[in-house]
Amino acid sequence: MIITIDGPAGVGKGTIAKIISKSLGFKYLDSGAMYRALALFANLNGVSDNDSDRLKKILIDLHIQFIDDKEGERVLLNTDDVTEDIRTNEISTLASKFAANDIVRKILREMQRRMIKDKDFIAEGRDMGTYVFPDAEYKFYLDADLKIRAKRRANQLKEILGINMNEENVAKEISNRDNLDMTRESCPLHPAADAVIIDTSNMTIDEVVLKIKTVIDNA
Ligand code: DC
């Protein structure tokens, strides 16, 4: 069974998806981490987001793996552990730019479908319920006010990277990214017609988890 959770930056999709995947015993697909790893890889190879010919060539050598260890999930780019490297603001912005390239999206979409094949998964991202897994059994779209999302993202940056970021700057970064993610031609971010939309602005993590589980249990 596939459950999709989509939504804009900083809405808490990752946190919620992880909790639900643990409690249901499902695997978890962090599709954003794949766009981030790809952006890091292309950047290290000196390839820009609009150079589709070179991107096609280097992406043949891109292998992204998720592994579970004691500290939680790790992201491997080829053999390198890039779990922390892909969480910087620079990579967030780059990931969004590379994600607008249709070749990049086609390659990652195929990888995502292969990873999930015939397994129980919570797939989290921007286009999971709309373009990658349109037949998913349950679809959720999380949203929240920009200021609240900026606060959540700033807290996350502090937790993961130990960086103190000004919330106004974080708000600018995520609003630019949302704009790009929602207006690109290839698979833009929007709720699927059959998604349950949840405004999490005034909800705790536990309340959002409960809401999602209630929808699933009562279906
Ligand atoms: O979820 P995230 O912040 O880790 O995602 C980083 C960027 O990757 C996001 O700004 C747009 C892109 N992305 C995408 O286009 N499609 C997805 N399914 C997931 C992420």
PDB file of C-alpha atoms and ligand atoms in Angstrom:
ATOM      1  CA  MET A   1       0.000   0.000   0.000  1.00  0.00           C
ATOM      2  CA  ILE A   2       1.199   3.516  -0.755  1.00  0.00           C
ATOM      3  CA  ILE A   3       0.336   6.594   1.313  1.00  0.00           C
ATOM      4  CA  THR A   4       1.519   9.936  -0.074  1.00  0.00           C
ATOM      5  CA  ILE A   5       2.223  13.106   1.890  1.00  0.00           C
ATOM      6  CA  ASP A   6       2.934  16.238  -0.153  1.00  0.00           C
ATOM      7  CA  GLY A   7       3.220  19.913   0.683  1.00  0.00           C
ATOM      8  CA  PRO A   8       5.422  23.023   0.662  1.00  0.00           C
ATOM      9  CA  ALA A   9       8.785  23.534   2.381  1.00  0.00           C
ATOM     10  CA  GLY A  10       8.990  23.452   6.165  1.00  0.00           C
ATOM     11  CA  VAL A  11       5.481  22.129   6.727  1.00  0.00           C
ATOM     12  CA  GLY A  12       6.727  19.141   8.740  1.00  0.00           C
ATOM     13  CA  LYS A  13       6.029  16.424   6.162  1.00  0.00           C
ATOM     14  CA  GLY A  14       9.241  14.543   6.976  1.00  0.00           C
ATOM     15  CA  THR A  15       8.626  14.422  10.714  1.00  0.00           C
ATOM     16  CA  ILE A  16       5.017  13.315  10.266  1.00  0.00           C
ATOM     17  CA  ALA A  17       5.849  10.766   7.531  1.00  0.00           C
ATOM     18  CA  LYS A  18       8.550   9.182   9.704  1.00  0.00           C
ATOM     19  CA  ILE A  19       6.243   8.832  12.719  1.00  0.00           C
ATOM     20  CA  ILE A  20       3.434   7.321  10.651  1.00  0.00           C
ATOM     21  CA  SER A  21       5.745   4.952   8.791  1.00  0.00           C
ATOM     22  CA  LYS A  22       7.112   3.639  12.113  1.00  0.00           C
ATOM     23  CA  SER A  23       3.703   3.193  13.660  1.00  0.00           C
ATOM     24  CA  LEU A  24       2.263   1.378  10.602  1.00  0.00           C
ATOM     25  CA  GLY A  25       5.451  -0.609   9.952  1.00  0.00           C
ATOM     26  CA  PHE A  26       5.750   0.956   6.488  1.00  0.00           C
ATOM     27  CA  LYS A  27       8.939   2.033   4.742  1.00  0.00           C
ATOM     28  CA  TYR A  28       9.533   5.750   4.218  1.00  0.00           C
ATOM     29  CA  LEU A  29      10.560   7.452   0.971  1.00  0.00           C
ATOM     30  CA  ASP A  30      12.069  10.925   1.393  1.00  0.00           C
ATOM     31  CA  SER A  31      11.909  12.093  -2.233  1.00  0.00           C
ATOM     32  CA  GLY A  32      13.235  15.557  -1.295  1.00  0.00           C
ATOM     33  CA  ALA A  33      16.471  13.934  -0.114  1.00  0.00           C
ATOM     34  CA  MET A  34      16.846  12.456  -3.595  1.00  0.00           C
ATOM     35  CA  TYR A  35      16.524  15.902  -5.247  1.00  0.00           C
ATOM     36  CA  ARG A  36      18.984  17.250  -2.684  1.00  0.00           C
ATOM     37  CA  ALA A  37      21.518  14.445  -3.304  1.00  0.00           C
ATOM     38  CA  LEU A  38      21.196  14.949  -7.048  1.00  0.00           C
ATOM     39  CA  ALA A  39      21.780  18.710  -6.696  1.00  0.00           C
ATOM     40  CA  LEU A  40      24.867  18.056  -4.568  1.00  0.00           C
ATOM     41  CA  PHE A  41      26.185  15.529  -7.096  1.00  0.00           C
ATOM     42  CA  ALA A  42      25.596  17.799 -10.113  1.00  0.00           C
ATOM     43  CA  ASN A  43      27.134  20.746  -8.291  1.00  0.00           C
ATOM     44  CA  LEU A  44      30.240  18.730  -7.371  1.00  0.00           C
ATOM     45  CA  ASN A  45      30.523  17.764 -11.039  1.00  0.00           C
ATOM     46  CA  GLY A  46      30.188  21.402 -12.138  1.00  0.00           C
ATOM     47  CA  VAL A  47      26.941  20.794 -14.046  1.00  0.00           C
ATOM     48  CA  SER A  48      24.233  23.455 -13.980  1.00  0.00           C
ATOM     49  CA  ASP A  49      20.480  22.885 -13.708  1.00  0.00           C
ATOM     50  CA  ASN A  50      19.754  23.871 -17.323  1.00  0.00           C
ATOM     51  CA  ASP A  51      22.480  21.747 -18.933  1.00  0.00           C
ATOM     52  CA  SER A  52      20.258  18.749 -19.738  1.00  0.00           C
ATOM     53  CA  ASP A  53      22.807  17.031 -22.009  1.00  0.00           C
ATOM     54  CA  ARG A  54      25.516  16.913 -19.358  1.00  0.00           C
ATOM     55  CA  LEU A  55      22.973  16.113 -16.654  1.00  0.00           C
ATOM     56  CA  LYS A  56      21.812  13.055 -18.596  1.00  0.00           C
ATOM     57  CA  LYS A  57      25.427  11.858 -18.818  1.00  0.00           C
ATOM     58  CA  ILE A  58      26.358  12.305 -15.161  1.00  0.00           C
ATOM     59  CA  LEU A  59      23.069  10.965 -13.835  1.00  0.00           C
ATOM     60  CA  ILE A  60      23.959   7.519 -15.165  1.00  0.00           C
ATOM     61  CA  ASP A  61      26.516   7.417 -12.318  1.00  0.00           C
ATOM     62  CA  LEU A  62      24.110   8.639  -9.638  1.00  0.00           C
ATOM     63  CA  HIS A  63      23.191   6.041  -7.027  1.00  0.00           C
ATOM     64  CA  ILE A  64      21.118   7.115  -4.065  1.00  0.00           C
ATOM     65  CA  GLN A  65      20.509   4.756  -1.176  1.00  0.00           C
ATOM     66  CA  PHE A  66      18.713   5.103   2.133  1.00  0.00           C
ATOM     67  CA  ILE A  67      20.047   2.984   4.972  1.00  0.00           C
ATOM     68  CA  ASP A  68      18.833   2.638   8.559  1.00  0.00           C
ATOM     69  CA  ASP A  69      21.392   2.791  11.331  1.00  0.00           C
ATOM     70  CA  LYS A  70      21.364   3.491  15.073  1.00  0.00           C
ATOM     71  CA  GLU A  71      21.279   7.265  14.521  1.00  0.00           C
ATOM     72  CA  GLY A  72      18.314   6.996  12.158  1.00  0.00           C
ATOM     73  CA  GLU A  73      18.134   7.071   8.415  1.00  0.00           C
ATOM     74  CA  ARG A  74      21.301   7.886   6.443  1.00  0.00           C
ATOM     75  CA  VAL A  75      21.455   9.030   2.826  1.00  0.00           C
ATOM     76  CA  LEU A  76      24.229   7.602   0.661  1.00  0.00           C
ATOM     77  CA  LEU A  77      25.300   9.243  -2.576  1.00  0.00           C
ATOM     78  CA  ASN A  78      27.232   6.507  -4.343  1.00  0.00           C
ATOM     79  CA  THR A  79      29.374   5.413  -1.357  1.00  0.00           C
ATOM     80  CA  ASP A  80      29.466   8.761   0.493  1.00  0.00           C
ATOM     81  CA  ASP A  81      27.253   9.509   3.481  1.00  0.00           C
ATOM     82  CA  VAL A  82      25.705  12.916   2.595  1.00  0.00           C
ATOM     83  CA  THR A  83      22.949  12.955   5.246  1.00  0.00           C
ATOM     84  CA  GLU A  84      24.017  16.301   6.730  1.00  0.00           C
ATOM     85  CA  ASP A  85      25.607  17.816   3.585  1.00  0.00           C
ATOM     86  CA  ILE A  86      22.293  17.814   1.733  1.00  0.00           C
ATOM     87  CA  ARG A  87      20.454  19.782   4.451  1.00  0.00           C
ATOM     88  CA  THR A  88      22.187  23.155   3.986  1.00  0.00           C
ATOM     89  CA  ASN A  89      20.297  26.193   2.681  1.00  0.00           C
ATOM     90  CA  GLU A  90      22.509  26.275  -0.384  1.00  0.00           C
ATOM     91  CA  ILE A  91      21.494  22.739  -1.304  1.00  0.00           C
ATOM     92  CA  SER A  92      17.800  23.482  -0.582  1.00  0.00           C
ATOM     93  CA  THR A  93      17.853  26.259  -3.170  1.00  0.00           C
ATOM     94  CA  LEU A  94      19.861  24.195  -5.676  1.00  0.00           C
ATOM     95  CA  ALA A  95      17.567  21.168  -5.228  1.00  0.00           C
ATOM     96  CA  SER A  96      14.562  23.288  -6.129  1.00  0.00           C
ATOM     97  CA  LYS A  97      16.333  24.597  -9.270  1.00  0.00           C
ATOM     98  CA  PHE A  98      17.396  21.130 -10.451  1.00  0.00           C
ATOM     99  CA  ALA A  99      13.895  19.836  -9.645  1.00  0.00           C
ATOM    100  CA  ALA A 100      12.467  22.123 -12.331  1.00  0.00           C
ATOM    101  CA  ASN A 101      14.393  20.239 -15.030  1.00  0.00           C
ATOM    102  CA  ASP A 102      12.137  17.682 -16.709  1.00  0.00           C
ATOM    103  CA  ILE A 103      14.991  15.221 -17.429  1.00  0.00           C
ATOM    104  CA  VAL A 104      15.909  15.220 -13.729  1.00  0.00           C
ATOM    105  CA  ARG A 105      12.297  14.588 -12.751  1.00  0.00           C
ATOM    106  CA  LYS A 106      11.903  11.695 -15.216  1.00  0.00           C
ATOM    107  CA  ILE A 107      15.042   9.972 -13.884  1.00  0.00           C
ATOM    108  CA  LEU A 108      14.108  10.416 -10.221  1.00  0.00           C
ATOM    109  CA  ARG A 109      10.499   9.415 -10.855  1.00  0.00           C
ATOM    110  CA  GLU A 110      11.668   6.079 -12.277  1.00  0.00           C
ATOM    111  CA  MET A 111      14.048   5.554  -9.319  1.00  0.00           C
ATOM    112  CA  GLN A 112      11.215   6.322  -6.863  1.00  0.00           C
ATOM    113  CA  ARG A 113       8.830   3.883  -8.537  1.00  0.00           C
ATOM    114  CA  ARG A 114      11.494   1.166  -8.558  1.00  0.00           C
ATOM    115  CA  MET A 115      12.308   1.694  -4.866  1.00  0.00           C
ATOM    116  CA  ILE A 116       8.683   1.346  -3.803  1.00  0.00           C
ATOM    117  CA  LYS A 117       7.628  -1.496  -6.077  1.00  0.00           C
ATOM    118  CA  ASP A 118       5.279  -3.939  -4.322  1.00  0.00           C
ATOM    119  CA  LYS A 119       6.082  -2.670  -0.817  1.00  0.00           C
ATOM    120  CA  ASP A 120       4.193  -0.713   1.849  1.00  0.00           C
ATOM    121  CA  PHE A 121       5.495   2.856   1.730  1.00  0.00           C
ATOM    122  CA  ILE A 122       4.838   6.375   2.951  1.00  0.00           C
ATOM    123  CA  ALA A 123       6.083   8.558   0.081  1.00  0.00           C
ATOM    124  CA  GLU A 124       6.754  12.181   0.985  1.00  0.00           C
ATOM    125  CA  GLY A 125       7.524  15.149  -1.274  1.00  0.00           C
ATOM    126  CA  ARG A 126       5.955  17.571  -3.735  1.00  0.00           C
ATOM    127  CA  ASP A 127       4.511  15.357  -6.474  1.00  0.00           C
ATOM    128  CA  MET A 128       4.029  11.968  -4.829  1.00  0.00           C
ATOM    129  CA  GLY A 129       0.212  11.883  -4.962  1.00  0.00           C
ATOM    130  CA  THR A 130      -0.100  13.857  -8.183  1.00  0.00           C
ATOM    131  CA  TYR A 131       2.496  12.566 -10.667  1.00  0.00           C
ATOM    132  CA  VAL A 132       4.628   9.760  -9.214  1.00  0.00           C
ATOM    133  CA  PHE A 133       2.006   7.591  -7.474  1.00  0.00           C
ATOM    134  CA  PRO A 134      -1.350   8.830  -8.796  1.00  0.00           C
ATOM    135  CA  ASP A 135      -2.976   5.527  -7.763  1.00  0.00           C
ATOM    136  CA  ALA A 136      -1.832   5.713  -4.112  1.00  0.00           C
ATOM    137  CA  GLU A 137      -4.477   4.432  -1.669  1.00  0.00           C
ATOM    138  CA  TYR A 138      -4.309   7.494   0.611  1.00  0.00           C
ATOM    139  CA  LYS A 139      -3.112  10.983  -0.241  1.00  0.00           C
ATOM    140  CA  PHE A 140      -2.483  13.876   2.125  1.00  0.00           C
ATOM    141  CA  TYR A 141      -1.452  17.456   1.435  1.00  0.00           C
ATOM    142  CA  LEU A 142      -0.085  19.373   4.421  1.00  0.00           C
ATOM    143  CA  ASP A 143      -0.004  23.168   4.461  1.00  0.00           C
ATOM    144  CA  ALA A 144       0.724  25.910   7.032  1.00  0.00           C
ATOM    145  CA  ASP A 145       1.273  29.690   7.213  1.00  0.00           C
ATOM    146  CA  LEU A 146       4.648  30.826   5.895  1.00  0.00           C
ATOM    147  CA  LYS A 147       5.759  32.303   9.244  1.00  0.00           C
ATOM    148  CA  ILE A 148       5.013  29.073  11.063  1.00  0.00           C
ATOM    149  CA  ARG A 149       6.809  27.002   8.434  1.00  0.00           C
ATOM    150  CA  ALA A 150       9.850  29.306   8.662  1.00  0.00           C
ATOM    151  CA  LYS A 151       9.940  28.774  12.419  1.00  0.00           C
ATOM    152  CA  ARG A 152       9.718  24.995  12.030  1.00  0.00           C
ATOM    153  CA  ARG A 153      12.448  24.962   9.379  1.00  0.00           C
ATOM    154  CA  ALA A 154      14.728  27.221  11.479  1.00  0.00           C
ATOM    155  CA  ASN A 155      14.289  24.830  14.431  1.00  0.00           C
ATOM    156  CA  GLN A 156      15.106  21.892  12.173  1.00  0.00           C
ATOM    157  CA  LEU A 157      18.294  23.575  10.873  1.00  0.00           C
ATOM    158  CA  LYS A 158      19.352  24.199  14.466  1.00  0.00           C
ATOM    159  CA  GLU A 159      18.678  20.581  15.377  1.00  0.00           C
ATOM    160  CA  ILE A 160      20.341  18.930  12.365  1.00  0.00           C
ATOM    161  CA  LEU A 161      23.188  21.299  11.536  1.00  0.00           C
ATOM    162  CA  GLY A 162      23.513  23.321  14.751  1.00  0.00           C
ATOM    163  CA  ILE A 163      23.036  26.567  12.788  1.00  0.00           C
ATOM    164  CA  ASN A 164      21.097  29.546  14.146  1.00  0.00           C
ATOM    165  CA  MET A 165      19.161  31.118  11.275  1.00  0.00           C
ATOM    166  CA  ASN A 166      17.181  34.323  11.264  1.00  0.00           C
ATOM    167  CA  GLU A 167      13.522  33.324  10.776  1.00  0.00           C
ATOM    168  CA  GLU A 168      12.875  36.151   8.301  1.00  0.00           C
ATOM    169  CA  ASN A 169      15.702  34.921   6.076  1.00  0.00           C
ATOM    170  CA  VAL A 170      14.387  31.382   6.327  1.00  0.00           C
ATOM    171  CA  ALA A 171      10.906  32.656   5.363  1.00  0.00           C
ATOM    172  CA  LYS A 172      12.390  34.331   2.257  1.00  0.00           C
ATOM    173  CA  GLU A 173      14.281  31.162   1.277  1.00  0.00           C
ATOM    174  CA  ILE A 174      11.253  28.882   1.615  1.00  0.00           C
ATOM    175  CA  SER A 175       8.896  31.314  -0.077  1.00  0.00           C
ATOM    176  CA  ASN A 176      11.250  31.593  -3.102  1.00  0.00           C
ATOM    177  CA  ARG A 177      11.479  27.813  -3.183  1.00  0.00           C
ATOM    178  CA  ASP A 178       7.678  27.361  -2.937  1.00  0.00           C
ATOM    179  CA  ASN A 179       7.279  29.804  -5.768  1.00  0.00           C
ATOM    180  CA  LEU A 180       9.664  27.847  -7.987  1.00  0.00           C
ATOM    181  CA  ASP A 181       8.180  24.477  -6.958  1.00  0.00           C
ATOM    182  CA  MET A 182       4.593  25.657  -7.616  1.00  0.00           C
ATOM    183  CA  THR A 183       5.167  27.435 -10.918  1.00  0.00           C
ATOM    184  CA  ARG A 184       7.569  25.112 -12.762  1.00  0.00           C
ATOM    185  CA  GLU A 185       6.201  23.460 -15.899  1.00  0.00           C
ATOM    186  CA  SER A 186       7.208  19.926 -14.969  1.00  0.00           C
ATOM    187  CA  CYS A 187       5.083  18.378 -12.191  1.00  0.00           C
ATOM    188  CA  PRO A 188       4.453  21.551 -10.176  1.00  0.00           C
ATOM    189  CA  LEU A 189       3.475  21.355  -6.505  1.00  0.00           C
ATOM    190  CA  HIS A 190      -0.281  21.304  -5.964  1.00  0.00           C
ATOM    191  CA  PRO A 191      -2.661  19.084  -4.007  1.00  0.00           C
ATOM    192  CA  ALA A 192      -3.972  16.005  -5.827  1.00  0.00           C
ATOM    193  CA  ALA A 193      -7.700  16.281  -6.565  1.00  0.00           C
ATOM    194  CA  ASP A 194      -8.314  13.335  -4.218  1.00  0.00           C
ATOM    195  CA  ALA A 195      -5.918  14.414  -1.425  1.00  0.00           C
ATOM    196  CA  VAL A 196      -7.052  15.197   2.119  1.00  0.00           C
ATOM    197  CA  ILE A 197      -5.771  18.742   2.752  1.00  0.00           C
ATOM    198  CA  ILE A 198      -4.678  19.513   6.320  1.00  0.00           C
ATOM    199  CA  ASP A 199      -3.785  23.020   7.487  1.00  0.00           C
ATOM    200  CA  THR A 200      -1.273  22.278  10.242  1.00  0.00           C
ATOM    201  CA  SER A 201      -0.682  25.930  11.252  1.00  0.00           C
ATOM    202  CA  ASN A 202      -2.317  25.508  14.636  1.00  0.00           C
ATOM    203  CA  MET A 203      -1.819  21.789  15.109  1.00  0.00           C
ATOM    204  CA  THR A 204       0.813  19.873  17.070  1.00  0.00           C
ATOM    205  CA  ILE A 205       2.711  16.992  15.459  1.00  0.00           C
ATOM    206  CA  ASP A 206       0.633  14.507  17.476  1.00  0.00           C
ATOM    207  CA  GLU A 207      -2.610  16.114  16.271  1.00  0.00           C
ATOM    208  CA  VAL A 208      -1.559  15.875  12.617  1.00  0.00           C
ATOM    209  CA  VAL A 209      -0.505  12.234  13.069  1.00  0.00           C
ATOM    210  CA  LEU A 210      -3.830  11.453  14.743  1.00  0.00           C
ATOM    211  CA  LYS A 211      -5.795  13.173  11.955  1.00  0.00           C
ATOM    212  CA  ILE A 212      -3.982  11.159   9.261  1.00  0.00           C
ATOM    213  CA  LYS A 213      -4.398   7.883  11.136  1.00  0.00           C
ATOM    214  CA  THR A 214      -8.086   8.597  11.701  1.00  0.00           C
ATOM    215  CA  VAL A 215      -8.615   9.117   7.968  1.00  0.00           C
ATOM    216  CA  ILE A 216      -6.835   5.832   7.226  1.00  0.00           C
ATOM    217  CA  ASP A 217      -8.653   3.887   9.976  1.00  0.00           C
ATOM    218  CA  ASN A 218     -12.088   5.158   8.935  1.00  0.00           C
ATOM    219  CA  ALA A 219     -11.696   4.532   5.209  1.00  0.00           C
TER     220      ALA A 219
HETATM  221  O1   DC B   1      11.295  18.289   0.768  1.00  0.00           O
HETATM  222  P1   DC B   1      12.656  19.008   0.608  1.00  0.00           P
HETATM  223  O2   DC B   1      12.686  20.383   1.233  1.00  0.00           O
HETATM  224  O3   DC B   1      13.772  18.160   1.094  1.00  0.00           O
HETATM  225  O4   DC B   1      12.831  19.201  -0.991  1.00  0.00           O
HETATM  226  C1   DC B   1      13.884  19.940  -1.547  1.00  0.00           C
HETATM  227  C2   DC B   1      13.488  20.403  -2.944  1.00  0.00           C
HETATM  228  O5   DC B   1      13.388  19.269  -3.827  1.00  0.00           O
HETATM  229  C3   DC B   1      12.152  21.107  -3.072  1.00  0.00           C
HETATM  230  O6   DC B   1      12.261  22.505  -2.882  1.00  0.00           O
HETATM  231  C4   DC B   1      11.691  20.779  -4.459  1.00  0.00           C
HETATM  232  C5   DC B   1      12.316  19.446  -4.753  1.00  0.00           C
HETATM  233  N1   DC B   1      11.393  18.329  -4.661  1.00  0.00           N
HETATM  234  C6   DC B   1      10.571  18.090  -5.741  1.00  0.00           C
HETATM  235  O7   DC B   1      10.581  18.858  -6.692  1.00  0.00           O
HETATM  236  N2   DC B   1       9.764  17.005  -5.747  1.00  0.00           N
HETATM  237  C7   DC B   1       9.715  16.169  -4.696  1.00  0.00           C
HETATM  238  N3   DC B   1       8.909  15.121  -4.741  1.00  0.00           N
HETATM  239  C8   DC B   1      10.516  16.424  -3.559  1.00  0.00           C
HETATM  240  C9   DC B   1      11.341  17.520  -3.561  1.00  0.00           C
END
